[in-house]
Structures are given as C-alpha cells and as structure tokens.
mmCIF file with all atom_site columns, C-alpha atoms and ligand atoms in Angstrom:
data_model
loop_
_atom_site.group_PDB
_atom_site.id
_atom_site.type_symbol
_atom_site.label_atom_id
_atom_site.label_alt_id
_atom_site.label_comp_id
_atom_site.label_asym_id
_atom_site.label_entity_id
_atom_site.label_seq_id
_atom_site.pdbx_PDB_ins_code
_atom_site.Cartn_x
_atom_site.Cartn_y
_atom_site.Cartn_z
_atom_site.occupancy
_atom_site.B_iso_or_equiv
_atom_site.pdbx_formal_charge
_atom_site.auth_seq_id
_atom_site.auth_comp_id
_atom_site.auth_asym_id
_atom_site.auth_atom_id
_atom_site.pdbx_PDB_model_num
ATOM   1   C  CA  . MET A 1 1   ? 15.303 -11.813 21.399 1.00 95.00 ? 643  MET A CA  1
ATOM   2   C  CA  . LYS A 1 2   ? 12.226 -9.698  21.313 1.00 98.00 ? 644  LYS A CA  1
ATOM   3   C  CA  . VAL A 1 3   ? 11.702 -5.971  21.024 1.00 98.00 ? 645  VAL A CA  1
ATOM   4   C  CA  . GLU A 1 4   ? 11.891 -4.457  24.508 1.00 98.00 ? 646  GLU A CA  1
ATOM   5   C  CA  . LYS A 1 5   ? 13.377 -1.477  26.271 1.00 98.00 ? 647  LYS A CA  1
ATOM   6   C  CA  . ASP A 1 6   ? 17.074 -1.002  25.510 1.00 98.00 ? 648  ASP A CA  1
ATOM   7   C  CA  . THR A 1 7   ? 17.205 -3.181  22.412 1.00 98.00 ? 649  THR A CA  1
ATOM   8   C  CA  . VAL A 1 8   ? 18.401 -1.807  19.080 1.00 97.00 ? 650  VAL A CA  1
ATOM   9   C  CA  . VAL A 1 9   ? 15.745 -2.633  16.521 1.00 97.00 ? 651  VAL A CA  1
ATOM   10  C  CA  . SER A 1 10  ? 15.769 -2.494  12.719 1.00 96.00 ? 652  SER A CA  1
ATOM   11  C  CA  . VAL A 1 11  ? 12.453 -2.262  10.957 1.00 97.00 ? 653  VAL A CA  1
ATOM   12  C  CA  . GLU A 1 12  ? 11.278 -2.102  7.405  1.00 97.00 ? 654  GLU A CA  1
ATOM   13  C  CA  . TYR A 1 13  ? 8.284  0.195   7.271  1.00 97.00 ? 655  TYR A CA  1
ATOM   14  C  CA  . ARG A 1 14  ? 5.803  1.922   5.053  1.00 97.00 ? 656  ARG A CA  1
ATOM   15  C  CA  . LEU A 1 15  ? 3.796  4.934   6.191  1.00 97.00 ? 657  LEU A CA  1
ATOM   16  C  CA  . THR A 1 16  ? 0.469  5.584   4.515  1.00 97.00 ? 658  THR A CA  1
ATOM   17  C  CA  . VAL A 1 17  ? -1.782 8.589   5.116  1.00 96.00 ? 659  VAL A CA  1
ATOM   18  C  CA  . SER A 1 18  ? -5.194 8.693   3.437  1.00 94.00 ? 660  SER A CA  1
ATOM   19  C  CA  . GLU A 1 19  ? -4.063 5.918   1.060  1.00 94.00 ? 661  GLU A CA  1
ATOM   20  C  CA  . ASN A 1 20  ? -0.964 7.823   -0.056 1.00 96.00 ? 662  ASN A CA  1
ATOM   21  C  CA  . ILE A 1 21  ? 2.451  6.385   0.711  1.00 96.00 ? 663  ILE A CA  1
ATOM   22  C  CA  . VAL A 1 22  ? 4.256  9.158   2.573  1.00 94.00 ? 664  VAL A CA  1
ATOM   23  C  CA  . ASP A 1 23  ? 7.440  7.368   3.527  1.00 94.00 ? 665  ASP A CA  1
ATOM   24  C  CA  . GLU A 1 24  ? 8.967  3.889   3.305  1.00 96.00 ? 666  GLU A CA  1
ATOM   25  C  CA  . SER A 1 25  ? 12.218 2.241   4.238  1.00 95.00 ? 667  SER A CA  1
ATOM   26  C  CA  . ASP A 1 26  ? 12.653 0.803   0.748  1.00 91.00 ? 668  ASP A CA  1
ATOM   27  C  CA  . GLY A 1 27  ? 15.399 -1.670  1.648  1.00 89.00 ? 669  GLY A CA  1
ATOM   28  C  CA  . GLU A 1 28  ? 17.118 0.628   4.135  1.00 92.00 ? 670  GLU A CA  1
ATOM   29  C  CA  . PRO A 1 29  ? 15.660 -0.368  7.495  1.00 94.00 ? 671  PRO A CA  1
ATOM   30  C  CA  . LEU A 1 30  ? 15.148 2.191   10.208 1.00 94.00 ? 672  LEU A CA  1
ATOM   31  C  CA  . LEU A 1 31  ? 17.485 1.532   13.124 1.00 95.00 ? 673  LEU A CA  1
ATOM   32  C  CA  . TYR A 1 32  ? 16.531 2.834   16.572 1.00 96.00 ? 674  TYR A CA  1
ATOM   33  C  CA  . LEU A 1 33  ? 16.966 2.251   20.287 1.00 97.00 ? 675  LEU A CA  1
ATOM   34  C  CA  . HIS A 1 34  ? 13.662 0.979   21.671 1.00 98.00 ? 676  HIS A CA  1
ATOM   35  C  CA  . GLY A 1 35  ? 12.038 2.609   24.695 1.00 97.00 ? 677  GLY A CA  1
ATOM   36  C  CA  . HIS A 1 36  ? 13.676 6.009   24.408 1.00 96.00 ? 678  HIS A CA  1
ATOM   37  C  CA  . GLY A 1 37  ? 11.080 7.931   22.425 1.00 93.00 ? 679  GLY A CA  1
ATOM   38  C  CA  . ASN A 1 38  ? 13.272 8.038   19.318 1.00 94.00 ? 680  ASN A CA  1
ATOM   39  C  CA  . ILE A 1 39  ? 10.359 7.105   17.082 1.00 95.00 ? 681  ILE A CA  1
ATOM   40  C  CA  . ILE A 1 40  ? 6.749  8.188   17.426 1.00 92.00 ? 682  ILE A CA  1
ATOM   41  C  CA  . VAL A 1 41  ? 5.232  6.781   20.568 1.00 91.00 ? 683  VAL A CA  1
ATOM   42  C  CA  . GLY A 1 42  ? 2.286  4.994   18.929 1.00 93.00 ? 684  GLY A CA  1
ATOM   43  C  CA  . LEU A 1 43  ? 4.598  3.008   16.695 1.00 96.00 ? 685  LEU A CA  1
ATOM   44  C  CA  . GLU A 1 44  ? 7.117  2.277   19.433 1.00 96.00 ? 686  GLU A CA  1
ATOM   45  C  CA  . ASN A 1 45  ? 4.404  0.851   21.690 1.00 96.00 ? 687  ASN A CA  1
ATOM   46  C  CA  . ALA A 1 46  ? 3.079  -1.370  18.898 1.00 96.00 ? 688  ALA A CA  1
ATOM   47  C  CA  . LEU A 1 47  ? 6.524  -2.850  18.248 1.00 98.00 ? 689  LEU A CA  1
ATOM   48  C  CA  . THR A 1 48  ? 7.079  -3.934  21.862 1.00 98.00 ? 690  THR A CA  1
ATOM   49  C  CA  . GLY A 1 49  ? 7.266  -7.721  22.168 1.00 98.00 ? 691  GLY A CA  1
ATOM   50  C  CA  . LEU A 1 50  ? 7.701  -8.476  18.454 1.00 98.00 ? 692  LEU A CA  1
ATOM   51  C  CA  . HIS A 1 51  ? 10.373 -10.870 17.160 1.00 98.00 ? 693  HIS A CA  1
ATOM   52  C  CA  . VAL A 1 52  ? 12.522 -10.803 14.043 1.00 98.00 ? 694  VAL A CA  1
ATOM   53  C  CA  . GLY A 1 53  ? 10.342 -11.608 11.043 1.00 98.00 ? 695  GLY A CA  1
ATOM   54  C  CA  . ASP A 1 54  ? 7.139  -10.365 12.661 1.00 98.00 ? 696  ASP A CA  1
ATOM   55  C  CA  . GLU A 1 55  ? 5.043  -7.997  10.549 1.00 98.00 ? 697  GLU A CA  1
ATOM   56  C  CA  . LYS A 1 56  ? 2.301  -5.745  11.772 1.00 97.00 ? 698  LYS A CA  1
ATOM   57  C  CA  . ASN A 1 57  ? -0.134 -3.121  10.571 1.00 98.00 ? 699  ASN A CA  1
ATOM   58  C  CA  . VAL A 1 58  ? -0.396 -0.279  13.052 1.00 97.00 ? 700  VAL A CA  1
ATOM   59  C  CA  . VAL A 1 59  ? -2.852 2.607   13.050 1.00 97.00 ? 701  VAL A CA  1
ATOM   60  C  CA  . VAL A 1 60  ? -1.561 5.576   15.026 1.00 96.00 ? 702  VAL A CA  1
ATOM   61  C  CA  . ASN A 1 61  ? -3.900 8.381   16.072 1.00 95.00 ? 703  ASN A CA  1
ATOM   62  C  CA  . PRO A 1 62  ? -2.656 11.966  15.688 1.00 95.00 ? 704  PRO A CA  1
ATOM   63  C  CA  . GLU A 1 63  ? -2.221 12.250  19.465 1.00 93.00 ? 705  GLU A CA  1
ATOM   64  C  CA  . ASP A 1 64  ? 0.306  9.397   19.377 1.00 92.00 ? 706  ASP A CA  1
ATOM   65  C  CA  . GLY A 1 65  ? 1.745  10.488  16.043 1.00 93.00 ? 707  GLY A CA  1
ATOM   66  C  CA  . TYR A 1 66  ? 2.682  13.996  14.957 1.00 91.00 ? 708  TYR A CA  1
ATOM   67  C  CA  . GLY A 1 67  ? 0.171  15.726  17.208 1.00 92.00 ? 709  GLY A CA  1
ATOM   68  C  CA  . LEU A 1 68  ? -3.124 17.423  16.619 1.00 94.00 ? 710  LEU A CA  1
ATOM   69  C  CA  . PHE A 1 69  ? -3.393 20.273  14.169 1.00 94.00 ? 711  PHE A CA  1
ATOM   70  C  CA  . ASP A 1 70  ? -3.028 23.533  16.106 1.00 94.00 ? 712  ASP A CA  1
ATOM   71  C  CA  . GLU A 1 71  ? -4.689 26.630  14.616 1.00 94.00 ? 713  GLU A CA  1
ATOM   72  C  CA  . GLU A 1 72  ? -2.480 28.807  16.793 1.00 94.00 ? 714  GLU A CA  1
ATOM   73  C  CA  . ALA A 1 73  ? 0.598  27.388  15.112 1.00 94.00 ? 715  ALA A CA  1
ATOM   74  C  CA  . ILE A 1 74  ? -0.399 29.367  12.018 1.00 96.00 ? 716  ILE A CA  1
ATOM   75  C  CA  . GLN A 1 75  ? 1.120  32.804  12.448 1.00 95.00 ? 717  GLN A CA  1
ATOM   76  C  CA  . THR A 1 76  ? 1.712  35.998  10.539 1.00 96.00 ? 718  THR A CA  1
ATOM   77  C  CA  . ILE A 1 77  ? 5.368  36.949  10.644 1.00 92.00 ? 719  ILE A CA  1
ATOM   78  C  CA  . PRO A 1 78  ? 7.223  39.790  8.918  1.00 94.00 ? 720  PRO A CA  1
ATOM   79  C  CA  . VAL A 1 79  ? 9.120  38.511  5.889  1.00 92.00 ? 721  VAL A CA  1
ATOM   80  C  CA  . ALA A 1 80  ? 12.111 40.577  7.009  1.00 91.00 ? 722  ALA A CA  1
ATOM   81  C  CA  . SER A 1 81  ? 12.591 38.361  10.084 1.00 87.00 ? 723  SER A CA  1
ATOM   82  C  CA  . PHE A 1 82  ? 13.533 35.340  7.940  1.00 86.00 ? 724  PHE A CA  1
ATOM   83  C  CA  . GLU A 1 83  ? 17.022 34.798  6.636  1.00 81.00 ? 725  GLU A CA  1
ATOM   84  C  CA  . ASP A 1 84  ? 15.856 32.734  3.671  1.00 79.00 ? 726  ASP A CA  1
ATOM   85  C  CA  . GLU A 1 85  ? 13.993 34.035  0.692  1.00 87.00 ? 727  GLU A CA  1
ATOM   86  C  CA  . LEU A 1 86  ? 10.527 32.594  1.216  1.00 91.00 ? 728  LEU A CA  1
ATOM   87  C  CA  . GLU A 1 87  ? 8.368  30.928  -1.392 1.00 94.00 ? 729  GLU A CA  1
ATOM   88  C  CA  . VAL A 1 88  ? 4.732  30.065  -0.987 1.00 95.00 ? 730  VAL A CA  1
ATOM   89  C  CA  . GLY A 1 89  ? 4.410  26.322  -0.391 1.00 94.00 ? 731  GLY A CA  1
ATOM   90  C  CA  . GLY A 1 90  ? 8.052  26.071  0.639  1.00 93.00 ? 732  GLY A CA  1
ATOM   91  C  CA  . HIS A 1 91  ? 9.075  24.034  3.662  1.00 91.00 ? 733  HIS A CA  1
ATOM   92  C  CA  . TYR A 1 92  ? 11.876 25.490  5.795  1.00 90.00 ? 734  TYR A CA  1
ATOM   93  C  CA  . THR A 1 93  ? 13.816 24.710  8.921  1.00 87.00 ? 735  THR A CA  1
ATOM   94  C  CA  . GLY A 1 94  ? 15.436 27.240  11.179 1.00 82.00 ? 736  GLY A CA  1
ATOM   95  C  CA  . GLU A 1 95  ? 15.761 28.410  14.743 1.00 82.00 ? 737  GLU A CA  1
ATOM   96  C  CA  . ASN A 1 96  ? 13.377 30.398  16.854 1.00 79.00 ? 738  ASN A CA  1
ATOM   97  C  CA  . GLU A 1 97  ? 14.354 33.199  19.254 1.00 80.00 ? 739  GLU A CA  1
ATOM   98  C  CA  . ASP A 1 98  ? 15.230 30.619  21.918 1.00 86.00 ? 740  ASP A CA  1
ATOM   99  C  CA  . GLY A 1 99  ? 17.568 28.791  19.558 1.00 85.00 ? 741  GLY A CA  1
ATOM   100 C  CA  . GLU A 1 100 ? 15.252 25.794  19.226 1.00 85.00 ? 742  GLU A CA  1
ATOM   101 C  CA  . ALA A 1 101 ? 14.936 24.037  15.880 1.00 85.00 ? 743  ALA A CA  1
ATOM   102 C  CA  . VAL A 1 102 ? 11.659 24.751  14.146 1.00 86.00 ? 744  VAL A CA  1
ATOM   103 C  CA  . SER A 1 103 ? 10.278 23.798  10.788 1.00 88.00 ? 745  SER A CA  1
ATOM   104 C  CA  . PHE A 1 104 ? 7.460  25.491  8.969  1.00 92.00 ? 746  PHE A CA  1
ATOM   105 C  CA  . THR A 1 105 ? 5.575  25.804  5.730  1.00 94.00 ? 747  THR A CA  1
ATOM   106 C  CA  . VAL A 1 106 ? 4.856  29.140  4.052  1.00 96.00 ? 748  VAL A CA  1
ATOM   107 C  CA  . LEU A 1 107 ? 1.152  29.375  3.227  1.00 96.00 ? 749  LEU A CA  1
ATOM   108 C  CA  . GLU A 1 108 ? 0.921  32.911  1.868  1.00 96.00 ? 750  GLU A CA  1
ATOM   109 C  CA  . ILE A 1 109 ? 3.003  36.014  1.354  1.00 95.00 ? 751  ILE A CA  1
ATOM   110 C  CA  . GLU A 1 110 ? 1.225  39.349  1.386  1.00 94.00 ? 752  GLU A CA  1
ATOM   111 C  CA  . GLY A 1 111 ? 3.281  42.495  1.249  1.00 93.00 ? 753  GLY A CA  1
ATOM   112 C  CA  . ASP A 1 112 ? 5.725  42.478  4.139  1.00 94.00 ? 754  ASP A CA  1
ATOM   113 C  CA  . ASP A 1 113 ? 4.071  39.585  5.946  1.00 96.00 ? 755  ASP A CA  1
ATOM   114 C  CA  . ALA A 1 114 ? 4.199  35.832  5.562  1.00 95.00 ? 756  ALA A CA  1
ATOM   115 C  CA  . LEU A 1 115 ? 1.498  33.471  6.787  1.00 96.00 ? 757  LEU A CA  1
ATOM   116 C  CA  . VAL A 1 116 ? 3.441  30.570  8.225  1.00 95.00 ? 758  VAL A CA  1
ATOM   117 C  CA  . ASP A 1 117 ? 2.326  27.156  9.504  1.00 95.00 ? 759  ASP A CA  1
ATOM   118 C  CA  . PHE A 1 118 ? 4.485  25.684  12.264 1.00 93.00 ? 760  PHE A CA  1
ATOM   119 C  CA  . ASN A 1 119 ? 2.460  22.462  12.461 1.00 93.00 ? 761  ASN A CA  1
ATOM   120 C  CA  . HIS A 1 120 ? 4.237  19.265  11.430 1.00 90.00 ? 762  HIS A CA  1
ATOM   121 C  CA  . PRO A 1 121 ? 3.088  18.441  7.865  1.00 88.00 ? 763  PRO A CA  1
ATOM   122 C  CA  . LEU A 1 122 ? 1.466  15.280  9.256  1.00 92.00 ? 764  LEU A CA  1
ATOM   123 C  CA  . ALA A 1 123 ? -0.129 16.954  12.281 1.00 94.00 ? 765  ALA A CA  1
ATOM   124 C  CA  . GLY A 1 124 ? -3.749 15.886  12.627 1.00 95.00 ? 766  GLY A CA  1
ATOM   125 C  CA  . ASP A 1 125 ? -3.253 12.890  10.348 1.00 96.00 ? 767  ASP A CA  1
ATOM   126 C  CA  . THR A 1 126 ? -3.977 9.296   11.245 1.00 97.00 ? 768  THR A CA  1
ATOM   127 C  CA  . LEU A 1 127 ? -0.850 7.330   10.397 1.00 97.00 ? 769  LEU A CA  1
ATOM   128 C  CA  . GLU A 1 128 ? -1.076 3.825   8.991  1.00 98.00 ? 770  GLU A CA  1
ATOM   129 C  CA  . PHE A 1 129 ? 2.163  1.897   9.292  1.00 97.00 ? 771  PHE A CA  1
ATOM   130 C  CA  . TRP A 1 130 ? 3.177  -1.464  7.970  1.00 98.00 ? 772  TRP A CA  1
ATOM   131 C  CA  . VAL A 1 131 ? 6.240  -2.622  9.865  1.00 98.00 ? 773  VAL A CA  1
ATOM   132 C  CA  . LYS A 1 132 ? 8.439  -5.704  9.752  1.00 98.00 ? 774  LYS A CA  1
ATOM   133 C  CA  . VAL A 1 133 ? 11.120 -6.345  12.343 1.00 98.00 ? 775  VAL A CA  1
ATOM   134 C  CA  . VAL A 1 134 ? 14.307 -7.338  10.531 1.00 97.00 ? 776  VAL A CA  1
ATOM   135 C  CA  . GLY A 1 135 ? 16.834 -7.178  13.360 1.00 96.00 ? 777  GLY A CA  1
ATOM   136 C  CA  . ILE A 1 136 ? 17.171 -6.940  17.125 1.00 97.00 ? 778  ILE A CA  1
ATOM   137 C  CA  . ARG A 1 137 ? 20.436 -6.606  18.985 1.00 96.00 ? 779  ARG A CA  1
ATOM   138 C  CA  . ASN A 1 138 ? 21.805 -5.412  22.306 1.00 96.00 ? 780  ASN A CA  1
ATOM   139 C  CA  . PRO A 1 139 ? 22.955 -1.801  22.407 1.00 96.00 ? 781  PRO A CA  1
ATOM   140 C  CA  . THR A 1 140 ? 26.574 -0.792  22.805 1.00 94.00 ? 782  THR A CA  1
ATOM   141 C  CA  . ASP A 1 141 ? 27.517 1.080   25.965 1.00 94.00 ? 783  ASP A CA  1
ATOM   142 C  CA  . ALA A 1 142 ? 27.758 4.292   23.967 1.00 92.00 ? 784  ALA A CA  1
ATOM   143 C  CA  . GLU A 1 143 ? 24.309 3.813   22.480 1.00 94.00 ? 785  GLU A CA  1
ATOM   144 C  CA  . LEU A 1 144 ? 22.781 3.256   25.913 1.00 95.00 ? 786  LEU A CA  1
ATOM   145 C  CA  . LYS A 1 145 ? 24.559 6.283   27.304 1.00 95.00 ? 787  LYS A CA  1
ATOM   146 C  CA  . HIS A 1 146 ? 23.458 8.479   24.415 1.00 94.00 ? 788  HIS A CA  1
ATOM   147 C  CA  . GLY A 1 147 ? 19.921 7.125   24.342 1.00 95.00 ? 789  GLY A CA  1
ATOM   148 C  CA  . HIS A 1 148 ? 19.935 6.432   20.592 1.00 95.00 ? 790  HIS A CA  1
ATOM   149 C  CA  . ALA A 1 149 ? 21.216 3.896   18.110 1.00 95.00 ? 791  ALA A CA  1
ATOM   150 C  CA  . HIS A 1 150 ? 24.449 4.398   16.172 1.00 91.00 ? 792  HIS A CA  1
ATOM   151 C  CA  . ALA A 1 151 ? 24.987 3.732   12.482 1.00 75.00 ? 793  ALA A CA  1
ATOM   152 C  CA  . LYS A 1 152 ? 23.927 0.666   10.641 1.00 53.00 ? 794  LYS A CA  1
ATOM   153 C  CA  . ALA A 1 153 ? 25.959 -1.836  12.552 1.00 52.00 ? 795  ALA A CA  1
ATOM   154 C  CA  . VAL A 1 154 ? 25.801 -5.567  11.846 1.00 49.00 ? 796  VAL A CA  1
ATOM   155 C  CA  . ILE A 1 155 ? 22.360 -6.788  12.773 1.00 49.00 ? 797  ILE A CA  1
ATOM   156 C  CA  . GLN A 1 156 ? 21.900 -10.121 14.472 1.00 46.00 ? 798  GLN A CA  1
ATOM   157 C  CA  . ALA A 1 157 ? 18.638 -11.894 14.921 1.00 41.00 ? 799  ALA A CA  1
HETATM 158 ZN ZN1 . ZN  B 2 .   ? 25.262 8.988   20.098 1.00 72.02 ? 1291 ZN  B ZN1 1
#
C-alpha cells in the first residue's frame, strides 16, 4: 500500500522551527485519515505516495502550515469579558461570541484591558518536519463516514 486518499496512515514525526524541536511523536505515532485535511496541508501533500518505512524531510511554508501572522488578530479586549483569570504569557482556549473554539495568548494586561493575540503560536513560522511512515491501512466504514481516523487500531503494513 501507499499513502493516498482514504488510507489511514501512522507517522512518526518531529517538528522543528528555527532549530528548536517544537513537537515530536516520540514513539507514539500520529494516526490520521489521509486526504481529509486532518493534518496541515503542506505535510499531507508531502506524504502522498510514500510507503511504509519511507522517511522524508519536509519544509512547509507558513501559508501551508499554521498561516501567516496577522496583525489584526492582536486585539484589545476588556478583562471582564473573559471567564478565566488571565496571566500575561498565558495560553487559553475558549469560545467566541459565535460559539466557535478559539485559542489565544495574553500579551499584556493594562488596567481593565488585555492585549490578546489570536494567532496560532506557530503562525508565520516555516515548519521543518521529519516524518517516517510506520503504517498504512484501509479505513473502517465509520472512519470514512466521519472523515477522520479512530483510535490506535492495529496497524498493518
Ligand atoms: Zn469519528
């Protein structure tokens, strides 16, 4: 088998940004359904066509990673509108007025206002991945229907 749309793929990976390791699978492979946008698009595209055992170094531009840094995503918001007690440098998740999940970092607190950054922490960063395909299998009916992989099922090459 090779990695293609509608295969469930397990990969070992290491993510490096500016020579710092930001994230790695560390023996617990990432399991995902290929071709459904469940992982960042630049990495998904690079994995297409690989076989079990294949390794690859992939450089992903911000546009195909966590997006460009958006100055307008830095906003001043009254402290009173947050449920949590905010700390400068803290990273929080919550919901916006439309009920959508948002995450943000608190940059500054001045009086009644907080300066908040809604950019992804890796927005604007070039992502350098090392990946190794460790398993490919067919999806279950439920996985296909849901559009994502389930659990860490038995992996077959
Ligand atoms: Zn599901």
